[in-house]
Coordinates of C-alpha atoms in Angstrom, one line a residue:
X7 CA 53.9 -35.7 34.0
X8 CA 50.7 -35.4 36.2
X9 CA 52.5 -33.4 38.5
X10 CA 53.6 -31.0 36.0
X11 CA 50.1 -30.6 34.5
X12 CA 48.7 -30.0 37.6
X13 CA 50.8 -27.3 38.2
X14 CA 50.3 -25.9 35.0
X15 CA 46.8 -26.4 35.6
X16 CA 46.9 -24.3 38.9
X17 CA 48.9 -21.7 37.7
X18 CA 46.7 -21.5 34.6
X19 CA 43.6 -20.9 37.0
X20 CA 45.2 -18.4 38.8
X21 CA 45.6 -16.4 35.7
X22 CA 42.2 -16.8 34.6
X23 CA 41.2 -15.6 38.4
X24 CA 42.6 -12.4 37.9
X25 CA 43.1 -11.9 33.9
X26 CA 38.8 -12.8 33.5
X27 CA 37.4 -10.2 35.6
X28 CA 40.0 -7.5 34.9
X29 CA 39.3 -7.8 31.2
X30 CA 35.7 -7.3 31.5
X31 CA 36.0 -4.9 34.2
X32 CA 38.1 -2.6 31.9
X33 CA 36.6 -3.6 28.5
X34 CA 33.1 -1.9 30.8
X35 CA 34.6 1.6 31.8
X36 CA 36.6 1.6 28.5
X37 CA 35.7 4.5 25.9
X38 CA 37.7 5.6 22.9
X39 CA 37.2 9.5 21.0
X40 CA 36.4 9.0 17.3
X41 CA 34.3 10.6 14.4
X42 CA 30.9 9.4 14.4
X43 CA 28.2 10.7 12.0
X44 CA 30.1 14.2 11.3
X45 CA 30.3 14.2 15.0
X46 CA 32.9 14.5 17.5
X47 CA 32.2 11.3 19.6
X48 CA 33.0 9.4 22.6
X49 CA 32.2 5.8 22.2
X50 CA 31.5 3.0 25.2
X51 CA 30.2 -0.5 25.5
X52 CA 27.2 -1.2 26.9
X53 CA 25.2 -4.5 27.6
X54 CA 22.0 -4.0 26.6
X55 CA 22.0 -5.2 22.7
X56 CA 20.9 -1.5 21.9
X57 CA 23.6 1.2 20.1
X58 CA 22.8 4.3 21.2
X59 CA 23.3 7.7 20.1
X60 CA 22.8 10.5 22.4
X61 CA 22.0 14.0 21.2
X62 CA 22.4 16.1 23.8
X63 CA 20.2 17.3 26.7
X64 CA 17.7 19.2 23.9
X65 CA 17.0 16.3 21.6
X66 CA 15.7 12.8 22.0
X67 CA 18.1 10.0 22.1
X68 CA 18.3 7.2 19.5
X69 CA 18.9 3.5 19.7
X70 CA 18.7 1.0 17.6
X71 CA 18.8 -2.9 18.2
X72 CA 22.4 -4.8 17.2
X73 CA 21.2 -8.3 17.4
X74 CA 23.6 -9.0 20.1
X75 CA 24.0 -9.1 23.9
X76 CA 26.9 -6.5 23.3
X77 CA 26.2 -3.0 22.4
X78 CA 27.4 0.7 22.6
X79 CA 26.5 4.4 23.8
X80 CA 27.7 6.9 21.2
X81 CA 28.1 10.3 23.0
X82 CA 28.0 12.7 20.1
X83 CA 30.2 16.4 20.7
X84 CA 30.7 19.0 18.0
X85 CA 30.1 19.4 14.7
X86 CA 30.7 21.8 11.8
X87 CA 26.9 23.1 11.8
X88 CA 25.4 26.3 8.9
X89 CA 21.9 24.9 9.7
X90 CA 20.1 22.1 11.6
X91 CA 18.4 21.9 8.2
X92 CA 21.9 21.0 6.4
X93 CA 22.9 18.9 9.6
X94 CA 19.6 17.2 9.2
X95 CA 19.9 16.7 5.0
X96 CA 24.0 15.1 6.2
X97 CA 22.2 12.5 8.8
X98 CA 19.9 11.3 6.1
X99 CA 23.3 10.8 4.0
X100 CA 24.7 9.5 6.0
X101 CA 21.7 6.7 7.2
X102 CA 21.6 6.0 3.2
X103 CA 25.1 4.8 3.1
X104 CA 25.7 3.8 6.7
X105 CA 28.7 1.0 6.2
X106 CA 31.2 3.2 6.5
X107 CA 30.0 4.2 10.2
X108 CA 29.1 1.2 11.2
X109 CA 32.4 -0.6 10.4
X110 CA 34.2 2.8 12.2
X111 CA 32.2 1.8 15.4
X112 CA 32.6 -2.0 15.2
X113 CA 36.3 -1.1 15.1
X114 CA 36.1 1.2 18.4
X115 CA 34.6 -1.4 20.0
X116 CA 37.3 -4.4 19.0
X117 CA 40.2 -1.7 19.9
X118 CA 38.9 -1.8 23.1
X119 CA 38.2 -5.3 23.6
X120 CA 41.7 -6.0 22.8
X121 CA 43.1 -3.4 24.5
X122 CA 40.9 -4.9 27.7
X123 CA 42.2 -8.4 27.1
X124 CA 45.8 -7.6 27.2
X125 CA 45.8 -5.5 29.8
X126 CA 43.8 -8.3 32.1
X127 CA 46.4 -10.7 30.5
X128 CA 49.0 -8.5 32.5
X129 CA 47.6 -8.3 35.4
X130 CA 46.6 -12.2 35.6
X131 CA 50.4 -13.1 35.2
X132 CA 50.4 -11.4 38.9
X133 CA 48.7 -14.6 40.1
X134 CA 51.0 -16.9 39.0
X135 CA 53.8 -15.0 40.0
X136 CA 52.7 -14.8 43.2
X137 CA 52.2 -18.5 43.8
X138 CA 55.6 -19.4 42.3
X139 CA 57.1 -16.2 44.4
X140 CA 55.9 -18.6 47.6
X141 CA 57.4 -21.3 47.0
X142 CA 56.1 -24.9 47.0
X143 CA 56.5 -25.6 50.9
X144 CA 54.6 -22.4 51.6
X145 CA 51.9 -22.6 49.4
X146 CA 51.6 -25.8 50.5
X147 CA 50.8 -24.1 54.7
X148 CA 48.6 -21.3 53.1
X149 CA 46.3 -24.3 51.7
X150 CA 46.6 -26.3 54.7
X151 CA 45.3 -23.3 56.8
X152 CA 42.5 -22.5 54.0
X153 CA 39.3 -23.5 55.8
X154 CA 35.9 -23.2 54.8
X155 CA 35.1 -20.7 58.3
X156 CA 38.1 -18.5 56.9
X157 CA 37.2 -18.6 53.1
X158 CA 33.4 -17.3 54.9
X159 CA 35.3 -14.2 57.3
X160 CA 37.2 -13.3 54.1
X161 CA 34.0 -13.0 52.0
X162 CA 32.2 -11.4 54.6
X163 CA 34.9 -8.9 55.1
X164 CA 35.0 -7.9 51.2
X165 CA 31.5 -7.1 51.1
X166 CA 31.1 -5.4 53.7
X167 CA 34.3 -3.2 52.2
X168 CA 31.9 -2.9 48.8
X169 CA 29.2 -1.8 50.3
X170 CA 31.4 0.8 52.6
X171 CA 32.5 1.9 49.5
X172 CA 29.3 2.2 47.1
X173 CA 26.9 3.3 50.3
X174 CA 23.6 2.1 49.0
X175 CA 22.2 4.1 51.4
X176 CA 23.5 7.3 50.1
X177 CA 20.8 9.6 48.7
X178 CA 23.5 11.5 46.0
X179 CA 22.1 8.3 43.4
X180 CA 18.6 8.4 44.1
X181 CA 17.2 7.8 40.4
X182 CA 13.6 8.3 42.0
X183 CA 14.8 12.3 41.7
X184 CA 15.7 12.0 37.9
X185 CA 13.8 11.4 34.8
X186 CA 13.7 7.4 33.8
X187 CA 14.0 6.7 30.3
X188 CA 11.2 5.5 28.4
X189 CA 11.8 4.3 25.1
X190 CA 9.0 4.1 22.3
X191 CA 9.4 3.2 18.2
X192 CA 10.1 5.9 16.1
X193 CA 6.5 5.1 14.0
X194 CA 4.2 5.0 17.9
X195 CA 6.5 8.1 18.3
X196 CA 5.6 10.0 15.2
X197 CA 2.6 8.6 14.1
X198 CA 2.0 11.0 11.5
X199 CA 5.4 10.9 9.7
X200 CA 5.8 8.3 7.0
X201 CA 8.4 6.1 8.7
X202 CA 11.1 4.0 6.0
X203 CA 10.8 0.3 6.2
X204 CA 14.8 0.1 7.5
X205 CA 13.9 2.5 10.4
X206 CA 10.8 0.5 11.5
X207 CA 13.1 -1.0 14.8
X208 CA 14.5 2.2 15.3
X209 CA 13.7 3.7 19.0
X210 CA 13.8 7.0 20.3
X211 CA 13.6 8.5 24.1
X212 CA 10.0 10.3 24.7
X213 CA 9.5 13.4 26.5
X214 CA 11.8 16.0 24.6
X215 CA 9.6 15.4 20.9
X216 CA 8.4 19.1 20.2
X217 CA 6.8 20.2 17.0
X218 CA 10.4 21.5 16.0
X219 CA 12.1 18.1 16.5
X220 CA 8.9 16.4 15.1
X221 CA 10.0 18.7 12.0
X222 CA 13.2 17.8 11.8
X223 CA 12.6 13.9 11.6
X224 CA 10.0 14.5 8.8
X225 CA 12.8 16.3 7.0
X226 CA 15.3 13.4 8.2
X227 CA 13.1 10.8 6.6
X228 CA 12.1 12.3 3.6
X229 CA 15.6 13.3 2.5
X230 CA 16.9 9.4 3.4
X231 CA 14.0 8.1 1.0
X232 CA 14.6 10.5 -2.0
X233 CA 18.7 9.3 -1.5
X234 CA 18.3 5.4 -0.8
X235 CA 15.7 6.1 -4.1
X236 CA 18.1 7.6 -6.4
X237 CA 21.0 5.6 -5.6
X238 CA 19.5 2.3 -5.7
X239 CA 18.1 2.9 -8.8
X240 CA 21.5 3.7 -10.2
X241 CA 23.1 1.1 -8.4
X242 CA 20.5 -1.2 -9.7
X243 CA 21.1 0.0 -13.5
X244 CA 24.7 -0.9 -13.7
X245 CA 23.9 -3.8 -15.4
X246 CA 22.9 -2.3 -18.4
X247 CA 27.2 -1.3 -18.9
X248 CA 28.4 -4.2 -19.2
X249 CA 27.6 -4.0 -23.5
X250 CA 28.9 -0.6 -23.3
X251 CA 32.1 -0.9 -21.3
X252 CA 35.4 -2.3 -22.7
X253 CA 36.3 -5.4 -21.5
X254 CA 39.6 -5.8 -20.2
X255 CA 41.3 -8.8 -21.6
X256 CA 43.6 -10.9 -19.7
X257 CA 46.6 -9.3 -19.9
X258 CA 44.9 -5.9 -19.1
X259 CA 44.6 -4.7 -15.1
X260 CA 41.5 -2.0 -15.1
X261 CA 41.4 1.5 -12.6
X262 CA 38.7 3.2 -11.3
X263 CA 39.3 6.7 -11.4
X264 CA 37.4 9.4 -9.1
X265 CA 37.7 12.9 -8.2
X266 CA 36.0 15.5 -6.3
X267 CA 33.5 13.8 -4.4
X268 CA 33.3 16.6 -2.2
X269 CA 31.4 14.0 1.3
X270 CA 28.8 12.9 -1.3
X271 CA 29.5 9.3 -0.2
X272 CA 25.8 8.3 -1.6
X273 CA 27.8 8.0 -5.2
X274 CA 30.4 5.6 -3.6
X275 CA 27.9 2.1 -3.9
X276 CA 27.7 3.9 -7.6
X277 CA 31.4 4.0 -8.3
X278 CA 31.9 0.4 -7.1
X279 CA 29.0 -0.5 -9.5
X280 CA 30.9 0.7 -12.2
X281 CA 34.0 -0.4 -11.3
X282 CA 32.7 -4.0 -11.3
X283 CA 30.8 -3.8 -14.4
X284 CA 34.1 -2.8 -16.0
X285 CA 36.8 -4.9 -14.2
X286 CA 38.7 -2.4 -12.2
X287 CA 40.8 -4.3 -9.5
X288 CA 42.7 -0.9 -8.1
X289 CA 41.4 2.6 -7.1
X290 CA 42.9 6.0 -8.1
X291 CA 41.1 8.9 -6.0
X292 CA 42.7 12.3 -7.5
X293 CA 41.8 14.3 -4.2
X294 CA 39.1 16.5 -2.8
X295 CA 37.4 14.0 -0.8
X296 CA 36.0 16.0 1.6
X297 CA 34.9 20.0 1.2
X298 CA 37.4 21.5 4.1
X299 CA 39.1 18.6 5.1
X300 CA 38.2 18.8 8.7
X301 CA 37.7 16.2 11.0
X302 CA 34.2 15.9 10.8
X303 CA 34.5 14.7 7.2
X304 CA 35.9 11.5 8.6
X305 CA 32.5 10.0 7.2
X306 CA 33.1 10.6 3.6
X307 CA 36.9 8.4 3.3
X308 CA 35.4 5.8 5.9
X309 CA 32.2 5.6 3.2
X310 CA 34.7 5.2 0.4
X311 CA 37.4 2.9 2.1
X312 CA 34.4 0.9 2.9
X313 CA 32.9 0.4 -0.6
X314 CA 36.5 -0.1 -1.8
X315 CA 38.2 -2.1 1.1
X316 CA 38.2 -5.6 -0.5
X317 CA 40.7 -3.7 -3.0
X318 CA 44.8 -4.7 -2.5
X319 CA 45.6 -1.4 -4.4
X320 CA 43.9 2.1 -3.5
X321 CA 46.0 5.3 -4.2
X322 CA 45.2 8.8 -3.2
X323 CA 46.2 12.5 -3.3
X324 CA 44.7 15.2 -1.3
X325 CA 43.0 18.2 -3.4
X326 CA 42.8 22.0 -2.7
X327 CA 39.8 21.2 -0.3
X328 CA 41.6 18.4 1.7
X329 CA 43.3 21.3 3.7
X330 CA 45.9 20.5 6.4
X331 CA 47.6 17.1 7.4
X332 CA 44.1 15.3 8.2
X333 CA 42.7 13.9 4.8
X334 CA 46.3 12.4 3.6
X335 CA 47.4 10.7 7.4
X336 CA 43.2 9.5 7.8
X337 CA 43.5 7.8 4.4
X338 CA 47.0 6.2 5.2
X339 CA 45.4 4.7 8.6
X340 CA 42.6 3.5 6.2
X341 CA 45.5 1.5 3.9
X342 CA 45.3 4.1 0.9
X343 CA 49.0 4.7 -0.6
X344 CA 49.7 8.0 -0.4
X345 CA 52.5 9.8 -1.9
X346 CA 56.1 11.3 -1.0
X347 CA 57.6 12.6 -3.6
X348 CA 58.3 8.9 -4.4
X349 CA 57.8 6.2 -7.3
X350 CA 55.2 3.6 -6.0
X351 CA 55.1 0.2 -7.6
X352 CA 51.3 -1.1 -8.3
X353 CA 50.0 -4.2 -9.5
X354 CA 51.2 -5.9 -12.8
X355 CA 54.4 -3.4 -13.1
X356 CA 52.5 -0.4 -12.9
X357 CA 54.4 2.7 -11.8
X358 CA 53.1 5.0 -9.9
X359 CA 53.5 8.6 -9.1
X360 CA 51.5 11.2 -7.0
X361 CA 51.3 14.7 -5.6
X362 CA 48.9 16.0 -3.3
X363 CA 47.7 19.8 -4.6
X364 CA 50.2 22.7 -3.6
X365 CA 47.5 25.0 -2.6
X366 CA 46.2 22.6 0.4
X367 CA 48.3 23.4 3.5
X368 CA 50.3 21.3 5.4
X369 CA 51.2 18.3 3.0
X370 CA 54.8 17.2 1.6
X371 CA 57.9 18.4 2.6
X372 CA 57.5 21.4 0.0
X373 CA 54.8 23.2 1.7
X374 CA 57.0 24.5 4.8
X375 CA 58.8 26.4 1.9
X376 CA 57.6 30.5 1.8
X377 CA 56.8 31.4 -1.7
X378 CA 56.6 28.2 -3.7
X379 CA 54.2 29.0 -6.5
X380 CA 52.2 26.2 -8.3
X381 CA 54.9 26.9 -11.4
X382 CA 57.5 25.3 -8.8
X383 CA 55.6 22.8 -7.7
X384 CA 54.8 21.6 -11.3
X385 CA 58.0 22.0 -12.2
X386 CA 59.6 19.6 -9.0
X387 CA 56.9 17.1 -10.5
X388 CA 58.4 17.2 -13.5
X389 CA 62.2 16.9 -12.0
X390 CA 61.3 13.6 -10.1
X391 CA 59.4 12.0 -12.8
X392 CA 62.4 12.7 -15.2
X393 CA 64.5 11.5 -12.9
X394 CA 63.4 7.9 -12.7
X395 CA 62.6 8.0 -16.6
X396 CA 66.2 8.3 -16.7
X397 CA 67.0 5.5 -14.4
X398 CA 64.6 3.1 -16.5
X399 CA 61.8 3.5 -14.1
X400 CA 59.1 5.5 -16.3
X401 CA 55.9 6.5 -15.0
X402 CA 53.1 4.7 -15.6
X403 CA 50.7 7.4 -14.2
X404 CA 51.3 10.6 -12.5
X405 CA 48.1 10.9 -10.2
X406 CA 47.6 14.7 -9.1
X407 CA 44.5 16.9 -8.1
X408 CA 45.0 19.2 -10.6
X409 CA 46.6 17.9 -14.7
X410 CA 48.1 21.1 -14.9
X411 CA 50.5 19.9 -12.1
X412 CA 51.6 17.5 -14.7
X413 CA 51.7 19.8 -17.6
X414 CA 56.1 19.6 -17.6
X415 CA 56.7 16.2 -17.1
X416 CA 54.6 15.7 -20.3
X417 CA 56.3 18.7 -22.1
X418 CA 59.6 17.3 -21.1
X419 CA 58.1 13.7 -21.9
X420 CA 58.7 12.0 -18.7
X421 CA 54.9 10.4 -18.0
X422 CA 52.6 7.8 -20.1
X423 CA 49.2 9.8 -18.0
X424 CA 48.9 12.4 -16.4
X425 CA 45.1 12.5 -14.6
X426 CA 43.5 14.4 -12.2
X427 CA 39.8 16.4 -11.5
X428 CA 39.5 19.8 -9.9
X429 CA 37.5 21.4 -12.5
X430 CA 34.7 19.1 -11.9
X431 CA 34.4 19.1 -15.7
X432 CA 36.2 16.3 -18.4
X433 CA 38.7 17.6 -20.1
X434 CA 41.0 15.0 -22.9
X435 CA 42.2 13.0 -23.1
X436 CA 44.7 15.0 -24.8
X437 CA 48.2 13.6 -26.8
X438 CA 50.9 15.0 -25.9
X439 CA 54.6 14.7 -27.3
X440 CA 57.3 15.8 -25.0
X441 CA 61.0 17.5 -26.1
X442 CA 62.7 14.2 -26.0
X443 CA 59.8 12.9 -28.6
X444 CA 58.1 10.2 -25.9
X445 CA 54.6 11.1 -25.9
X446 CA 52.2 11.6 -23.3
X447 CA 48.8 12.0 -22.0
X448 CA 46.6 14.1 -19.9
X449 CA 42.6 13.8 -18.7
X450 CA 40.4 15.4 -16.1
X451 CA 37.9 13.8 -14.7
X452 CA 34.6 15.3 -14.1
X453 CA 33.4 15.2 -10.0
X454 CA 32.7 11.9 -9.1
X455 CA 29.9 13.7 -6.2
X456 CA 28.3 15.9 -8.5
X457 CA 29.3 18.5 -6.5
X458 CA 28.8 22.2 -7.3
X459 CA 31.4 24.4 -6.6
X460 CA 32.6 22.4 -2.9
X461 CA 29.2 21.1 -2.2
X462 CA 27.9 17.7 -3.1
X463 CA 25.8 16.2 0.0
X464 CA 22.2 15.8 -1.6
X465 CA 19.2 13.7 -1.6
X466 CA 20.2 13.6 -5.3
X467 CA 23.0 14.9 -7.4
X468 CA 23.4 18.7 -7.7
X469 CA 25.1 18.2 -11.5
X470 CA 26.2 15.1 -13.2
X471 CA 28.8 12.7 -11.6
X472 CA 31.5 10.8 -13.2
X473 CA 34.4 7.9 -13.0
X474 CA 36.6 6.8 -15.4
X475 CA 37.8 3.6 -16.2
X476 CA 41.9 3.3 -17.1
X477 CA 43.0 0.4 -18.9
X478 CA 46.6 -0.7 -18.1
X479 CA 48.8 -3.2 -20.6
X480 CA 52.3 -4.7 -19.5
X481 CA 52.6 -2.0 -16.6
X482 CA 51.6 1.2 -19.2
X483 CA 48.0 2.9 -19.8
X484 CA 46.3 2.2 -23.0
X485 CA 43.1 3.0 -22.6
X486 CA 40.1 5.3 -20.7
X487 CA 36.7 5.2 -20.7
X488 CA 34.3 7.7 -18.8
X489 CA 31.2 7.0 -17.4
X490 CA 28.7 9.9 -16.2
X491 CA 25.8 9.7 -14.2
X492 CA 23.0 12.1 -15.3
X493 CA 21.3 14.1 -12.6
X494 CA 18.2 11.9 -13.8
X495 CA 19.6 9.0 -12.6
X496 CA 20.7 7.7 -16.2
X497 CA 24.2 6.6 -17.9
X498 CA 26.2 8.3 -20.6
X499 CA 29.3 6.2 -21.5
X500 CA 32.0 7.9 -23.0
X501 CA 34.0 6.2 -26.3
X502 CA 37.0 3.8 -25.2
X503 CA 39.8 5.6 -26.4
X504 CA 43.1 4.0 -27.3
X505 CA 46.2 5.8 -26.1
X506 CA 49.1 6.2 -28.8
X507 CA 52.5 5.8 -26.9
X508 CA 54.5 6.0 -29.8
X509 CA 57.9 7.3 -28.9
X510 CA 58.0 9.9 -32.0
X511 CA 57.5 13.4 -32.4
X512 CA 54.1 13.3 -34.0
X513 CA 50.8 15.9 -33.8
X514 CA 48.4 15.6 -31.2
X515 CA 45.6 13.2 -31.3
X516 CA 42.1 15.6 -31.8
X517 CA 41.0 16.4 -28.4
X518 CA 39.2 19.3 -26.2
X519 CA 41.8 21.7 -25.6
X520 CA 42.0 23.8 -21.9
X521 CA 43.5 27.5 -21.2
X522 CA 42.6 26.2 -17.5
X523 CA 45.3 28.0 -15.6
X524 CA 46.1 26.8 -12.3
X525 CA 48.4 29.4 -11.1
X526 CA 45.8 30.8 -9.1
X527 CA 43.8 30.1 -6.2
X528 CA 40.2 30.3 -7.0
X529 CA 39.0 26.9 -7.8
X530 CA 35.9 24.6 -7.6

């Protein structure tokens, strides 16, 4: 047994030999591309407790302490830029809410730690091979040679290979010919900018501060006080709901409905808020997340995957803004469901149905057809959600950008709810009884960002932001409830409103009627 653990023992060190420095070796050249702050970025670890953010050659660097021995050098690319002024006004956002980006970088960081580890984990299994490729009687002459004047020639003789290979003496490094980096507090910096208390440790790289950059960071500042202001004042009034929010009994699961949050990801803490004060346990996002659905707007889902990513159930269509493949396959990384054309089960025998809007390219197997109008898309909805009503599988809630989209199943009385946003305005909820006499209903949202027209980033909101709270029963909906944040920073909460499932032709509950027609393709 001794003899067997000593072998182990040795084969275990000459794993560790190799596998140790190999992994730290690679985990220190690693680097992984990613979305950072808006930003096309290259992120690397570094060893000096500082993240860092570099700008570019023609603005000062930024760094900012971790509180560990580990830390990272963001190397930020492109950008979708109309102004520094609105790039600016987004990195104050974006500093408001930072969870979202800090999680995204933490996660760069443990990719590549594990992807380090198991590649030195490889390459260490070479040392034990190779000792159990001797065999015993050899191994056993190698060590009986090893002597401590050889262990010295072979040491000698690798250092003088490192330092043939890294010449020291080689001017091409000289650092005496390049700027050194000296680092000062933001405050020392810009002594005459009113610095936020959450910035005070912040750091920033002297000698490229001009009275234009001095102007931006005033700007910076300013807009991240009037946001953190606004939203944690809002944040911090949630409390004052809970009296005017139905309470979901035990037998009732709760939904936290948003739409058309258009990056405004300083309204994300607020939805959560909400969603708390009222007992929501899943997450139904009805699309237009972002405001072109580029790349850049990775920051917006990662702010409201964060705020939501203790949730088991989050479900998700892309709007007429999330154009392309990007939103839908970012959010299905992140662990939202998204939808194929197929009935998802959610929790407590909810069914679930979704469609991401027609007029967004590149999403579903549809949109490769020429010609297929929003009429034919509607009309598909309504053939699959028919379909499973007739297998016994009705559904529960038919989550699209658009409620138009929805507007056949309900006429054909296939769907309990049909809800969506788009029109960034609240719209039902609206009774309707279908041909086969199984009634229906379908509600817009309002925008959950506040957005006007597409845009929503803001110190503040541009017009007043809302969420609504569904109220499932035994797998079907029977209740909403919205709740709209004034631009002022107050709460107007809407009537609870019982839904009437009745199977039986019968007149439609009183209710805002629409002539919205979505056949076209102007839309918020």
């Amino acid at each position: 047994m001794r003899q067997r653990l000593g072998r182990l023992l040795i084969l275990g060190l000459a794993w560790a030999v190799l596998a140790v420095p190999v992994s730290l070796l690679a985990f220190a050249n690693s680097s992984e591309s990613t979305n950072i702050a808006s930003h096309d970025a290259v992120v690397s670890p570094t060893f000096d407790g500082y993240a860092t953010l570099d700008l570019g050659p023609y603005l000062p660097n930024l760094r900012y302490p971790t509180g560990y021995a580990l830390g990272a050098d963001v190397r930020l690319g492109k950008t979708n830029l109309s102004s520094y002024e609105a790039l600016i006004q987004r990195y104050a956002v974006i500093g408001s809410q930072p969870e979202g980006e800090i999680a995204k970088l933490r996660s760069a960081l443990s990719t590549m730690a594990v992807d380090s580890a198991v590649t030195g984990a490889l390459v260490g299994l070479l040392g034990p091979a190779a000792l159990v490729a001797l065999g015993r009687r050899r191994r056993e002459e190698l060590f009986h040679h090893l002597t401590p004047r050889r262990v010295g020639y072979v040491g000698l003789a690798g250092v003088v290979l490192a330092v043939a290979v890294l010449q020291p003496w080689s001017r091409r490094g000289d650092e005496s010919r390049l700027q050194g980096e000296d680092w000062v507090s933001v405050a020392d910096e810009l002594p005459d900018v009113p610095v936020p208390e959450e910035a005070a440790r912040l750091e920033i790289e002297s000698g490229l501060m001009t009275t234009g950059t001095k102007r931006l960071a005033e700007s910076a500042f300013d807009s991240y006080r009037r946001s953190v202001a606004f939203y944690e004042k809002v944040v911090a009034a949630t409390p004052e709901l809970a009296d005017q929010l139905h309470r979901p009994a035990d037998d009732e699961t709760v939904a936290l409905l948003v739409s058309d949050r258009h990056d405004n990801i300083g309204m994300d803490a607020v939805a959560r808020a909400i969603a708390d004060q009222g007992g929501a346990t899943m997450l139904l996002d009805a699309g237009d997340d972002t405001s072109t659905g580029s790349p850049w707007e990775a920051f917006s889902l990662d702010s409201l995957h964060q705020a939501f990513r203790d949730y088991d159930h989050l479900f998700a269509v892309a709007g007429n803004h999330d154009n392309g493949d990007f939103v839908p396959t970012y959010l299905d990384d992140l662990g939202f469901t998204t939808f194929e054309g197929e009935l998802v089960d959610g929790p407590d025998d909810i069914r679930l149905l979704g469609s991401d809007d027609p007029r967004s390219s590149g999403l579903g197997s549809w949109r490769d057809e020429v010609g297929l109008s929003f009429g034919d898309h509607a009309e598909r909805v309504a053939d699959d959600a028919c379909a499973y009503d007739e297998d016994g599988e009705r559904v529960s809630t038919l989550l699209v950008h658009d409620a138009n989209t929805g507007r056949d199943a309900l006429a054909r009385g296939c769907v309990d709810l049909v809800v969506g946003g788009h029109i960034h305005a609240q719209l039902g909820p609206t009774r309707v009884v279908g041909e086969n006499g199984k009634a229906g209903y379908t509600y817009t949202n309002g925008t959950t960002g506040g957005a006007a027209y597409a845009v929503a980033i803001g110190s503040k909101l541009r017009r007043d932001a809302q969420v609504t709270l569904v109220t499932y029963r035994a797998g079907r909906p029977v209740g909403l409830q919205p709740v709209t944040v004034r631009t002022v920073g107050d709460f107007v909460v809407g009537p609870y409103t019982q839904l009437d499932l009745g199977d039986e032709a019968a007149e439609a509950l009183p209710g805002p009627e629409t002539t919205n027609d979505p056949s076209g393709d102007e839309s918020p």
